[in-house]
Amino acid sequence: MSCAAAQQADSRAEQLQQQRAATSAAPIKPDTDVVEQTIKWVNDHGILTLFSRGWRGFVPTLGGLVNGSGFASGLEFLRADLRDGNFVIRSSARISTKLYQLYDAELGLPRLVKDRAYLDTYFRQRNYPQIEYYGPGPSSVKTGRSDYRLEDTTYDFSAGVKPHPRLRLGVTGGYLQMNVGPGTSREFISSDRIYTPRQAPGIDVQSDFLRGGVLAYLDLRDNPYGPRAGGLYYARFDYYDDRSVEKFSFRRLTAEVQQFIPLFNKKRVFVARAKTTLSYPGPRQVVPFYLQPSLGAADDLRGFRPFRFYDNNNLILTGEWRWEILSGVEGALFVDAGKVFPQPNGLNFARLEKSYGGGLRFRTPTTGAMVMRLDVAASREGVQFWFVFNDVFAAPQVRTGRELSPPPGRLP
Amino acid sequence: MTLRTRVSREQRKRLWGAFTKVLACGLLGCAASAQRFYPDDPIWKEPAPVPVSTVQPQKLDNLIDFYKNTFHEKGERHRPGKTIPSAGMNTLGEVPDNAWYTNRQRPARMSLAQLAEGPNHTGPPSANSKWTVISAKAEGVTPGFTIRDGAHHRYLLKFDPKSNPELATGADVVSAKFFYALGYNVPENYPIHFRRDQLIAGEGVHYTDRFGKKQSLQGKHIDEMLRALAPNGDGTYRALASLYIGGTDVGRFKYYGRRADDPNELAPHEHLRVLRGLYVFAAWLNHTDAKSLNSLDVVVDEDGRRFIKHYLLDFGASLGSDSLYPKDPRLGHDYFLDWGPGLVQLTTLGFYVPKYARVDYPEEKGVGNFSHQAFDPNHWKSNYPNAAFENRLPGDEFWAAKQVMAFSDEEIRAMVHTGEYSSTEAETIIAETLIRRRDLIGRAFFSKILPLDDFRVEGDRLIFKDLAAVYRIRSEIAHEITWARFDNQRGELASVSGSADDRLPQSALSSSEGSYWAAKIRDGQMGKSVTVFVRREKTGWKVAGIEREGENAWGAH
């Protein structure tokens, strides 16, 4: 109560009225600052909407290329609204600071037969000028680093059924045109200058492939964007038929299990993943080095450089302990173990390379989708820092007509 | 949009006169000290509002509100040695009826039927005719519609997440009933069930589909949006129908500062008891989304005066619900960005598991994550800092806690019943959780100041209740009472010797009309006291004011 009002008023009611008069005449400082004005400007001009929804189907994108490509960005065109979402058109163009390029286009029918089936066609062209190569097999050495240019063009289709909303059974087919060439790095030697065709099959001759396969995909995770419980189970069998030089035909089996074990009301999650790729070359055939599975980088053996190990087969085991720090921010401690090996019968737990580390994950508070990931990992070859935009436990690529971006981080 | 209302020349002259007098006194200083109590104290209703003149709609943005409250300390805050007492209350510490608040539990407590009815006087949308969809929202996880029924009433239809039927709609209905009974202005929320054919697309209605595409609303779009919902077994859909609030929408209120265009606001919002005390109610109901965006200011015309009335809105993120999914167990315990607890989590690598993560939440889908287990009324938090909540003082907490404690088990069960949960188990869990959280609130806030209340003079005795004993928080104890004469002009107390019980001293009984007397009631165990001021009136004695020791002790939580 002000003394002035007290002097004048005869009652509380009168005092309040006087105070109202005095208060309403008092000026009020503007309540704004530069950050607020910036946010307001960004909102008013639809900048956030531009990134989340795009403009007439065009959306700016970040990342989406392989590890080691540098910072990548691009533009995507997506129309998922056609025929009430039953027909999807998508196309994108991306380029990175190291001039890695990717162009792709996709037509999808994701909800055929009352959402029981799907069909997808996909075209992609990549030009990656500095893919790292350290030589073949598990005994390759860090000092053997070289680089090569990978250029490929794919024309793929994928079709399948969904007997249950969480289960997909599909077939795939397509044509792959490959070209490898000298790497453009100034720091490292080009692969073709230090590795022979015997060590790196296919380095001297280009080939085209007809490929086809079958797959099964069961997704029992609680939230596909930011899972904290459930599991994901995936198996795929492909045949690569060399249509050019008839030296590189092979069959390939890929299997992956991810299990999310929630603890303490899902505020802690232990994630375990086992993944293997096994290759079975035909008689007198070999797997070309550029189609060999690799290990190393932000998505598998995080303590090693990208593509540190190549061979016909690989195995990766990952255990990650995640805990919530703030809304949308998680901490993680992880152990990766894995190896590449020449023959499928080498699939065992002997002589695994290991890496250990920790990191932070930034997620959207609403869906839990990964926004970015910072990881630091150590191995016998030193320490690696990763700043990426994808989840280490990203779901395997199953094109059901609804793909929104090419799978990052992996080559084949 | 700008609203202009006429302020008469006489009103302007009166206001200006008052302002200049106040200004002059402020500049020249006051020769005499102010009287503490006025003859009309305590007032239970503020004087009729000053009509508003120009009202500028106040636009708020979710992201900006989050940024400002998270990264800035908004509003005036207490500082060591400088506590800012609460405002907007009478001399008893109660909030009088005003544009924010209505004392609905006095003079008589609301009946069970009134509590269950709450603000719902209009009724749900009439099923006698079709409902015309006049706007629709397809974005987000669940759709939303605005409809107009045959009686031309507008309702907002909100739905539950597919995974948790009745979760958000139940919370919105039940919490609105509680906030209404507690005195706040809230919308009329109805749980309803309807069939698809009840809805028709309005003509010329534009809406933005889930792909962000604007188009003219058609029946097939309504079908598409309803597909995102889980229908009941009989094919009907459950929704919350929230009646549009009458008056002219002039934006949201902030929990700090004050509107420049509202002459009836006497203090910044962060100091208002009605908002500081709201902390306790929000904590009780787990209304973690208590933010400016969930409020509404409307210009209304009541009793011939146009003024700004303040509403609380959208309780879908209360109880165990977070509107689109069950409440994240962390919410209510930490802010979205809570640097201290975050640092603890970061450095302990997740091996320190906070209490909220160890709570055993019920399995009932309609309940979500709602429990009393980790509930600490002193440390409950909204989703992000709220200036009024952070400024709360023990006096605000006591004011709110005694209202929470006044709800009987039976009343709570009756109000939860209005959520129309299909599962009896869900209804029971919510009611029992509220009962347990209520009791925790009493224990927490009745221990900071001496919880005596309901003072009156009967004959020559001062009567009061010890709320801690009434609610069996502790057993009844004898209080020490000393009397003094109070000089209302000078604000001085003069002890009366030989008076040490609840009887008014002889000198008071023979005193003249308009004299003031004070009883200091002390609890030796607690080491706290309450001073009650009584005034001699023509017809007897009236309690003029209450002063509670420790009510302004900042930092008590």
Short mmCIF file of N, CA, C and O in Angstrom, two decimals, chain A residues 1-13 15-28 31 33 35-36 39-40 43 48 53 79-81 84-85 111 264-265 267-268 321 323-327 333 360 365-366, chain B residues 15 19 21-22 25 30 34 36 38-41 43 46-48 50 61 63-64 67-68 72 74 91 139 210-213 254 256 258 260 263-266 325 328 330 336 338-339 342 345-346 349-350 352-354 356-357 359 361:
data_model
loop_
_atom_site.label_atom_id
_atom_site.label_comp_id
_atom_site.label_asym_id
_atom_site.label_seq_id
_atom_site.Cartn_x
_atom_site.Cartn_y
_atom_site.Cartn_z
N MET A 1 0.85 -1.18 0.00
CA MET A 1 0.00 0.00 0.00
C MET A 1 0.89 1.23 0.00
O MET A 1 1.78 1.36 0.81
N SER A 2 0.66 2.16 -0.90
CA SER A 2 1.51 3.35 -0.91
C SER A 2 1.06 4.34 0.15
O SER A 2 -0.11 4.40 0.52
N CYS A 3 2.00 5.11 0.67
CA CYS A 3 1.66 6.06 1.72
C CYS A 3 0.72 7.12 1.19
O CYS A 3 -0.18 7.60 1.88
N ALA A 4 0.90 7.46 -0.07
CA ALA A 4 0.05 8.48 -0.66
C ALA A 4 -1.39 8.04 -0.66
O ALA A 4 -2.29 8.76 -0.23
N ALA A 5 -1.57 6.80 -1.10
CA ALA A 5 -2.92 6.29 -1.16
C ALA A 5 -3.52 6.24 0.23
O ALA A 5 -4.68 6.56 0.45
N ALA A 6 -2.68 5.84 1.21
CA ALA A 6 -3.17 5.73 2.57
C ALA A 6 -3.62 7.09 3.08
O ALA A 6 -4.59 7.20 3.82
N GLN A 7 -2.92 8.12 2.69
CA GLN A 7 -3.29 9.45 3.18
C GLN A 7 -4.64 9.88 2.63
O GLN A 7 -5.41 10.51 3.32
N GLN A 8 -4.87 9.49 1.41
CA GLN A 8 -6.04 10.01 0.74
C GLN A 8 -7.28 9.17 0.98
O GLN A 8 -8.38 9.72 1.02
N ALA A 9 -7.09 7.88 1.13
CA ALA A 9 -8.25 7.00 1.12
C ALA A 9 -8.93 6.91 2.47
O ALA A 9 -8.29 7.02 3.51
N ASP A 10 -10.24 6.69 2.39
CA ASP A 10 -11.00 6.46 3.61
C ASP A 10 -11.35 4.99 3.77
O ASP A 10 -11.88 4.58 4.81
N SER A 11 -11.15 4.25 2.73
CA SER A 11 -11.49 2.83 2.79
C SER A 11 -10.50 2.06 1.91
O SER A 11 -9.78 2.64 1.10
N ARG A 12 -10.49 0.77 2.13
CA ARG A 12 -9.60 -0.07 1.31
C ARG A 12 -10.03 0.00 -0.16
O ARG A 12 -9.19 0.07 -1.06
N ALA A 13 -11.31 0.02 -0.38
CA ALA A 13 -11.80 0.06 -1.76
C ALA A 13 -11.31 1.33 -2.46
O ALA A 13 -10.84 1.29 -3.60
N GLN A 15 -8.73 3.08 -1.61
CA GLN A 15 -7.27 3.00 -1.75
C GLN A 15 -6.90 2.19 -3.00
O GLN A 15 -6.01 2.56 -3.75
N LEU A 16 -7.63 1.08 -3.23
CA LEU A 16 -7.34 0.26 -4.40
C LEU A 16 -7.60 1.02 -5.69
O LEU A 16 -6.83 0.93 -6.66
N GLN A 17 -8.68 1.78 -5.70
CA GLN A 17 -8.97 2.56 -6.90
C GLN A 17 -7.87 3.57 -7.17
O GLN A 17 -7.48 3.80 -8.32
N GLN A 18 -7.37 4.19 -6.11
CA GLN A 18 -6.27 5.15 -6.31
C GLN A 18 -5.02 4.45 -6.83
O GLN A 18 -4.30 4.96 -7.68
N GLN A 19 -4.78 3.29 -6.27
CA GLN A 19 -3.61 2.54 -6.74
C GLN A 19 -3.75 2.17 -8.21
O GLN A 19 -2.78 2.19 -8.95
N ARG A 20 -4.95 1.80 -8.62
CA ARG A 20 -5.17 1.47 -10.02
C ARG A 20 -4.82 2.64 -10.92
O ARG A 20 -4.18 2.48 -11.95
N ALA A 21 -5.26 3.80 -10.48
CA ALA A 21 -4.96 4.99 -11.29
C ALA A 21 -3.46 5.22 -11.37
O ALA A 21 -2.91 5.52 -12.44
N ALA A 22 -2.80 5.06 -10.24
CA ALA A 22 -1.35 5.31 -10.21
C ALA A 22 -0.60 4.26 -11.02
O ALA A 22 0.32 4.56 -11.78
N THR A 23 -1.01 3.01 -10.89
CA THR A 23 -0.30 1.91 -11.56
C THR A 23 -0.48 1.98 -13.06
O THR A 23 0.46 1.78 -13.83
N SER A 24 -1.70 2.26 -13.49
CA SER A 24 -1.93 2.24 -14.93
C SER A 24 -1.19 3.36 -15.63
O SER A 24 -0.90 3.28 -16.82
N ALA A 25 -0.89 4.42 -14.88
CA ALA A 25 -0.16 5.53 -15.51
C ALA A 25 1.34 5.29 -15.54
O ALA A 25 2.08 5.98 -16.24
N ALA A 26 1.79 4.29 -14.76
CA ALA A 26 3.23 4.02 -14.71
C ALA A 26 3.69 3.33 -15.99
O ALA A 26 3.03 2.42 -16.46
N PRO A 27 4.79 3.76 -16.54
CA PRO A 27 5.26 3.13 -17.78
C PRO A 27 5.77 1.72 -17.53
O PRO A 27 6.22 1.40 -16.43
N ILE A 28 5.71 0.88 -18.56
CA ILE A 28 6.22 -0.49 -18.46
C ILE A 28 7.35 -0.66 -19.46
O ILE A 28 7.22 -0.31 -20.63
N ASP A 31 9.65 -5.69 -22.91
CA ASP A 31 10.19 -6.97 -22.45
C ASP A 31 10.68 -7.77 -23.67
O ASP A 31 10.01 -8.68 -24.13
N ASP A 33 14.46 -8.83 -26.18
CA ASP A 33 15.90 -8.73 -26.40
C ASP A 33 16.22 -9.23 -27.81
O ASP A 33 15.33 -9.62 -28.57
N VAL A 35 17.77 -11.88 -28.91
CA VAL A 35 17.49 -13.28 -29.21
C VAL A 35 16.01 -13.47 -29.48
O VAL A 35 15.61 -14.14 -30.44
N GLU A 36 15.21 -12.83 -28.64
CA GLU A 36 13.77 -12.95 -28.84
C GLU A 36 13.35 -12.37 -30.19
O GLU A 36 12.56 -12.97 -30.92
N ILE A 39 14.32 -14.84 -32.80
CA ILE A 39 13.38 -15.97 -32.86
C ILE A 39 12.09 -15.54 -33.55
O ILE A 39 11.55 -16.25 -34.39
N LYS A 40 11.65 -14.35 -33.18
CA LYS A 40 10.40 -13.84 -33.75
C LYS A 40 10.55 -13.67 -35.26
O LYS A 40 9.68 -14.06 -36.03
N ASN A 43 10.54 -17.00 -36.89
CA ASN A 43 9.18 -17.54 -36.93
C ASN A 43 8.32 -16.82 -37.95
O ASN A 43 7.63 -17.43 -38.76
N LEU A 48 11.79 -21.74 -39.67
CA LEU A 48 11.70 -23.06 -39.06
C LEU A 48 10.77 -23.96 -39.86
O LEU A 48 11.04 -25.14 -40.07
N ARG A 53 9.04 -28.29 -42.90
CA ARG A 53 8.04 -28.65 -43.90
C ARG A 53 8.45 -28.34 -45.33
O ARG A 53 7.94 -28.92 -46.27
N ARG A 79 7.12 -35.01 -51.89
CA ARG A 79 5.66 -34.89 -51.89
C ARG A 79 5.10 -36.19 -51.36
O ARG A 79 5.06 -37.20 -52.06
N ALA A 80 4.76 -36.17 -50.11
CA ALA A 80 4.19 -37.37 -49.49
C ALA A 80 2.68 -37.24 -49.36
O ALA A 80 2.03 -38.05 -48.73
N ASP A 81 2.14 -36.16 -49.93
CA ASP A 81 0.72 -35.88 -49.77
C ASP A 81 -0.12 -36.32 -50.96
O ASP A 81 -1.34 -36.17 -50.93
N ASP A 84 -3.61 -38.70 -51.07
CA ASP A 84 -3.77 -38.89 -49.62
C ASP A 84 -2.65 -39.70 -48.99
O ASP A 84 -2.86 -40.52 -48.09
N GLY A 85 -1.46 -39.51 -49.47
CA GLY A 85 -0.31 -40.17 -48.87
C GLY A 85 -0.05 -41.55 -49.44
O GLY A 85 0.83 -42.28 -48.96
N ARG A 111 1.19 -47.77 -49.48
CA ARG A 111 0.02 -48.33 -48.80
C ARG A 111 -0.89 -49.07 -49.77
O ARG A 111 -2.07 -48.77 -49.89
N PHE A 264 14.54 -48.30 -15.22
CA PHE A 264 14.15 -47.10 -14.47
C PHE A 264 13.21 -46.19 -15.29
O PHE A 264 13.57 -45.07 -15.64
N ASN A 265 12.06 -46.71 -15.58
CA ASN A 265 11.05 -45.94 -16.32
C ASN A 265 11.59 -45.37 -17.63
O ASN A 265 11.27 -44.25 -18.03
N LYS A 267 14.33 -44.22 -18.30
CA LYS A 267 15.30 -43.11 -18.15
C LYS A 267 16.71 -43.63 -18.37
O LYS A 267 17.65 -42.84 -18.50
N ARG A 268 16.86 -44.92 -18.38
CA ARG A 268 18.13 -45.57 -18.71
C ARG A 268 17.80 -46.64 -19.74
O ARG A 268 16.78 -47.32 -19.62
N TRP A 321 25.15 -47.84 -23.20
CA TRP A 321 24.41 -47.45 -22.01
C TRP A 321 24.03 -46.00 -22.17
O TRP A 321 24.89 -45.13 -22.35
N TRP A 323 21.65 -42.68 -20.85
CA TRP A 323 20.89 -42.12 -19.73
C TRP A 323 20.51 -40.69 -20.06
O TRP A 323 21.22 -39.98 -20.78
N GLU A 324 19.36 -40.31 -19.51
CA GLU A 324 18.84 -38.96 -19.80
C GLU A 324 19.54 -37.94 -18.92
O GLU A 324 19.65 -38.12 -17.71
N ILE A 325 19.97 -36.87 -19.56
CA ILE A 325 20.61 -35.77 -18.82
C ILE A 325 19.63 -34.61 -18.68
O ILE A 325 19.38 -34.10 -17.60
N LEU A 326 19.08 -34.19 -19.80
CA LEU A 326 18.06 -33.14 -19.84
C LEU A 326 17.00 -33.60 -20.82
O LEU A 326 17.20 -34.60 -21.52
N SER A 327 15.91 -32.88 -20.92
CA SER A 327 14.93 -33.23 -21.94
C SER A 327 15.58 -33.09 -23.31
O SER A 327 16.06 -32.02 -23.65
N LEU A 333 27.54 -44.22 -22.93
CA LEU A 333 28.83 -44.90 -22.81
C LEU A 333 28.72 -46.13 -23.70
O LEU A 333 27.68 -46.80 -23.70
N LEU A 360 27.22 -37.67 -26.45
CA LEU A 360 25.95 -37.00 -26.17
C LEU A 360 25.04 -37.16 -27.37
O LEU A 360 25.50 -37.13 -28.52
N PRO A 365 12.50 -33.16 -28.41
CA PRO A 365 11.81 -33.56 -27.18
C PRO A 365 10.49 -34.27 -27.44
O PRO A 365 10.04 -35.06 -26.63
N THR A 366 9.86 -34.00 -28.58
CA THR A 366 8.54 -34.59 -28.81
C THR A 366 8.62 -36.02 -29.32
O THR A 366 8.14 -36.95 -28.67
N LEU B 15 -9.30 9.74 -12.26
CA LEU B 15 -8.07 8.95 -12.31
C LEU B 15 -6.85 9.86 -12.31
O LEU B 15 -5.86 9.62 -11.61
N PHE B 19 -3.88 10.13 -9.57
CA PHE B 19 -2.50 9.90 -9.96
C PHE B 19 -1.61 11.07 -9.55
O PHE B 19 -0.52 10.89 -9.01
N LYS B 21 -2.08 13.19 -7.17
CA LYS B 21 -1.93 13.22 -5.71
C LYS B 21 -0.89 12.21 -5.27
O LYS B 21 -0.02 12.50 -4.45
N VAL B 22 -0.97 11.04 -5.84
CA VAL B 22 -0.02 9.98 -5.49
C VAL B 22 1.38 10.40 -5.86
O VAL B 22 2.34 10.27 -5.10
N CYS B 25 2.72 13.18 -3.58
CA CYS B 25 3.11 12.67 -2.27
C CYS B 25 4.39 11.86 -2.37
O CYS B 25 5.25 11.94 -1.50
N CYS B 30 5.84 11.69 2.69
CA CYS B 30 4.60 11.65 3.46
C CYS B 30 4.87 12.10 4.89
O CYS B 30 5.73 11.53 5.55
N ALA B 34 0.81 5.78 7.49
CA ALA B 34 -0.47 5.31 6.98
C ALA B 34 -1.15 4.43 8.02
O ALA B 34 -0.49 3.76 8.78
N ARG B 36 -3.00 1.16 9.10
CA ARG B 36 -2.80 -0.20 8.60
C ARG B 36 -4.10 -0.83 8.11
O ARG B 36 -4.14 -1.47 7.07
N TYR B 38 -8.31 -0.45 7.24
CA TYR B 38 -9.41 0.45 6.92
C TYR B 38 -10.70 -0.16 7.48
O TYR B 38 -10.74 -1.38 7.75
N PRO B 39 -11.69 0.67 7.62
CA PRO B 39 -12.94 0.14 8.22
C PRO B 39 -13.55 -1.01 7.43
O PRO B 39 -14.26 -1.83 8.00
N ASP B 40 -13.27 -1.05 6.11
CA ASP B 40 -13.89 -2.12 5.31
C ASP B 40 -13.00 -3.36 5.19
O ASP B 40 -13.32 -4.29 4.46
N ASP B 41 -11.87 -3.37 5.93
CA ASP B 41 -11.01 -4.56 5.89
C ASP B 41 -11.63 -5.67 6.73
O ASP B 41 -12.20 -5.38 7.79
N ILE B 43 -11.41 -6.93 2.80
CA ILE B 43 -12.35 -6.94 1.68
C ILE B 43 -12.32 -8.33 1.03
O ILE B 43 -11.27 -8.97 0.95
N GLU B 46 -12.78 -7.16 -4.76
CA GLU B 46 -12.16 -5.90 -5.17
C GLU B 46 -13.22 -4.95 -5.71
O GLU B 46 -14.25 -5.41 -6.22
N PRO B 47 -12.95 -3.66 -5.62
CA PRO B 47 -13.93 -2.71 -6.18
C PRO B 47 -14.17 -2.99 -7.67
O PRO B 47 -13.33 -3.61 -8.32
N ALA B 48 -15.29 -2.52 -8.14
CA ALA B 48 -15.62 -2.75 -9.55
C ALA B 48 -14.45 -2.32 -10.44
O ALA B 48 -13.82 -1.30 -10.17
N VAL B 50 -11.96 -0.86 -13.22
CA VAL B 50 -11.92 0.33 -14.07
C VAL B 50 -12.09 -0.15 -15.51
O VAL B 50 -11.43 -1.10 -15.92
N ASP B 61 4.65 -16.50 -28.17
CA ASP B 61 5.09 -17.63 -28.96
C ASP B 61 5.68 -18.67 -28.00
O ASP B 61 6.39 -18.32 -27.06
N LEU B 63 8.06 -20.91 -28.31
CA LEU B 63 9.52 -20.97 -28.26
C LEU B 63 10.09 -19.76 -27.51
O LEU B 63 11.01 -19.89 -26.69
N ILE B 64 9.52 -18.60 -27.79
CA ILE B 64 10.01 -17.39 -27.14
C ILE B 64 9.73 -17.44 -25.64
O ILE B 64 10.56 -17.08 -24.82
N TYR B 67 12.23 -19.75 -24.16
CA TYR B 67 13.55 -19.11 -24.14
C TYR B 67 13.64 -18.08 -23.02
O TYR B 67 14.59 -18.07 -22.23
N LYS B 68 12.64 -17.21 -22.95
CA LYS B 68 12.72 -16.11 -21.98
C LYS B 68 12.73 -16.62 -20.55
O LYS B 68 13.44 -16.11 -19.69
N HIS B 72 16.48 -16.52 -18.96
CA HIS B 72 16.45 -15.23 -18.25
C HIS B 72 15.69 -15.40 -16.95
O HIS B 72 14.81 -16.26 -16.86
N LYS B 74 13.06 -13.79 -15.40
CA LYS B 74 12.09 -12.76 -15.74
C LYS B 74 11.39 -12.21 -14.50
O LYS B 74 11.22 -12.90 -13.50
N THR B 91 -6.34 -8.25 3.96
CA THR B 91 -5.54 -8.20 5.19
C THR B 91 -5.52 -9.54 5.93
O THR B 91 -4.78 -9.70 6.89
N GLU B 139 -2.26 -31.36 -38.08
CA GLU B 139 -0.85 -31.51 -37.71
C GLU B 139 -0.76 -32.09 -36.31
O GLU B 139 -1.71 -32.05 -35.55
N ARG B 210 -1.87 -32.89 -42.91
CA ARG B 210 -0.69 -33.33 -42.16
C ARG B 210 0.59 -33.15 -42.96
O ARG B 210 1.68 -33.32 -42.44
N PHE B 211 0.43 -32.86 -44.26
CA PHE B 211 1.61 -32.61 -45.08
C PHE B 211 1.89 -31.11 -45.19
O PHE B 211 2.78 -30.70 -45.93
N GLY B 212 1.09 -30.32 -44.48
CA GLY B 212 1.30 -28.88 -44.51
C GLY B 212 0.63 -28.20 -45.68
O GLY B 212 0.89 -27.04 -45.97
N LYS B 213 -0.27 -28.93 -46.34
CA LYS B 213 -0.91 -28.38 -47.53
C LYS B 213 -2.27 -27.76 -47.16
O LYS B 213 -3.08 -28.41 -46.50
N LYS B 254 1.16 -13.23 -19.01
CA LYS B 254 2.48 -13.73 -18.62
C LYS B 254 2.51 -13.94 -17.12
O LYS B 254 1.75 -13.29 -16.38
N TYR B 256 4.84 -12.97 -15.35
CA TYR B 256 5.66 -11.88 -14.81
C TYR B 256 5.21 -10.59 -15.49
O TYR B 256 4.57 -10.62 -16.55
N ARG B 258 3.23 -6.96 -16.05
CA ARG B 258 1.79 -6.72 -16.08
C ARG B 258 1.42 -6.11 -17.42
O ARG B 258 2.28 -5.61 -18.13
N ALA B 260 0.21 -3.46 -19.84
CA ALA B 260 0.21 -2.00 -19.82
C ALA B 260 -1.18 -1.45 -20.06
O ALA B 260 -1.47 -0.31 -19.70
N PRO B 263 -5.84 -1.33 -16.53
CA PRO B 263 -5.73 -0.44 -15.36
C PRO B 263 -6.04 -1.14 -14.04
O PRO B 263 -5.84 -0.56 -12.98
N ASN B 264 -6.53 -2.37 -14.11
CA ASN B 264 -6.90 -3.06 -12.88
C ASN B 264 -5.78 -3.90 -12.29
O ASN B 264 -5.97 -4.54 -11.26
N GLU B 265 -4.66 -3.92 -12.96
CA GLU B 265 -3.54 -4.70 -12.45
C GLU B 265 -2.70 -3.82 -11.54
O GLU B 265 -2.10 -2.84 -11.98
N LEU B 266 -2.63 -4.20 -10.29
CA LEU B 266 -1.94 -3.36 -9.30
C LEU B 266 -0.51 -3.78 -9.06
O LEU B 266 0.27 -3.03 -8.48
N TYR B 325 0.99 -38.12 -24.96
CA TYR B 325 1.48 -39.40 -24.45
C TYR B 325 1.48 -39.32 -22.92
O TYR B 325 1.29 -38.25 -22.35
N ASP B 328 6.15 -37.76 -19.12
CA ASP B 328 7.53 -38.19 -18.90
C ASP B 328 7.78 -38.17 -17.39
O ASP B 328 7.55 -37.15 -16.74
N ARG B 330 10.17 -37.66 -15.66
CA ARG B 330 11.08 -36.59 -15.23
C ARG B 330 10.32 -35.29 -15.01
O ARG B 330 10.71 -34.46 -14.17
N PHE B 336 12.70 -28.76 -18.23
CA PHE B 336 13.23 -29.32 -19.49
C PHE B 336 14.75 -29.19 -19.49
O PHE B 336 15.47 -30.14 -19.75
N ASP B 338 17.36 -28.24 -16.96
CA ASP B 338 17.62 -27.98 -15.55
C ASP B 338 19.10 -28.25 -15.31
O ASP B 338 19.52 -29.40 -15.22
N TRP B 339 19.86 -27.16 -15.28
CA TRP B 339 21.31 -27.31 -15.36
C TRP B 339 21.91 -28.07 -14.19
O TRP B 339 22.81 -28.88 -14.37
N GLY B 342 20.99 -31.69 -14.33
CA GLY B 342 21.62 -32.17 -15.57
C GLY B 342 23.10 -32.43 -15.38
O GLY B 342 23.65 -33.43 -15.86
N GLN B 345 23.53 -35.61 -13.52
CA GLN B 345 23.34 -36.76 -14.42
C GLN B 345 24.54 -36.94 -15.33
O GLN B 345 25.00 -38.07 -15.56
N LEU B 346 25.04 -35.84 -15.83
CA LEU B 346 26.18 -35.92 -16.75
C LEU B 346 27.39 -36.54 -16.06
O LEU B 346 28.05 -37.44 -16.60
N LEU B 349 27.24 -40.33 -14.91
CA LEU B 349 27.16 -41.28 -16.02
C LEU B 349 25.91 -42.16 -15.95
O LEU B 349 25.91 -43.31 -16.42
N GLY B 350 24.88 -41.60 -15.37
CA GLY B 350 23.62 -42.34 -15.33
C GLY B 350 23.54 -43.35 -14.22
O GLY B 350 22.52 -44.04 -14.08
N TYR B 352 23.71 -42.60 -11.00
CA TYR B 352 22.85 -42.05 -9.97
C TYR B 352 21.45 -41.99 -10.58
O TYR B 352 21.23 -41.30 -11.57
N VAL B 353 20.57 -42.74 -9.99
CA VAL B 353 19.21 -42.82 -10.54
C VAL B 353 18.29 -41.98 -9.68
O VAL B 353 18.08 -42.27 -8.50
N PRO B 354 17.71 -40.90 -10.23
CA PRO B 354 16.85 -40.04 -9.43
C PRO B 354 15.59 -40.77 -8.98
O PRO B 354 15.19 -41.78 -9.57
N TYR B 356 12.48 -40.09 -9.22
CA TYR B 356 11.35 -40.20 -10.16
C TYR B 356 11.50 -41.37 -11.12
O TYR B 356 10.54 -41.90 -11.64
N ALA B 357 12.75 -41.75 -11.35
CA ALA B 357 12.98 -42.87 -12.28
C ALA B 357 12.71 -44.21 -11.61
O ALA B 357 12.63 -45.23 -12.28
N VAL B 359 10.05 -44.70 -9.57
CA VAL B 359 8.63 -44.78 -9.18
C VAL B 359 7.96 -45.93 -9.92
O VAL B 359 8.23 -46.18 -11.09
N TYR B 361 4.95 -46.81 -11.59
CA TYR B 361 3.75 -46.18 -12.14
C TYR B 361 2.68 -47.22 -12.44
O TYR B 361 2.99 -48.37 -12.76
#
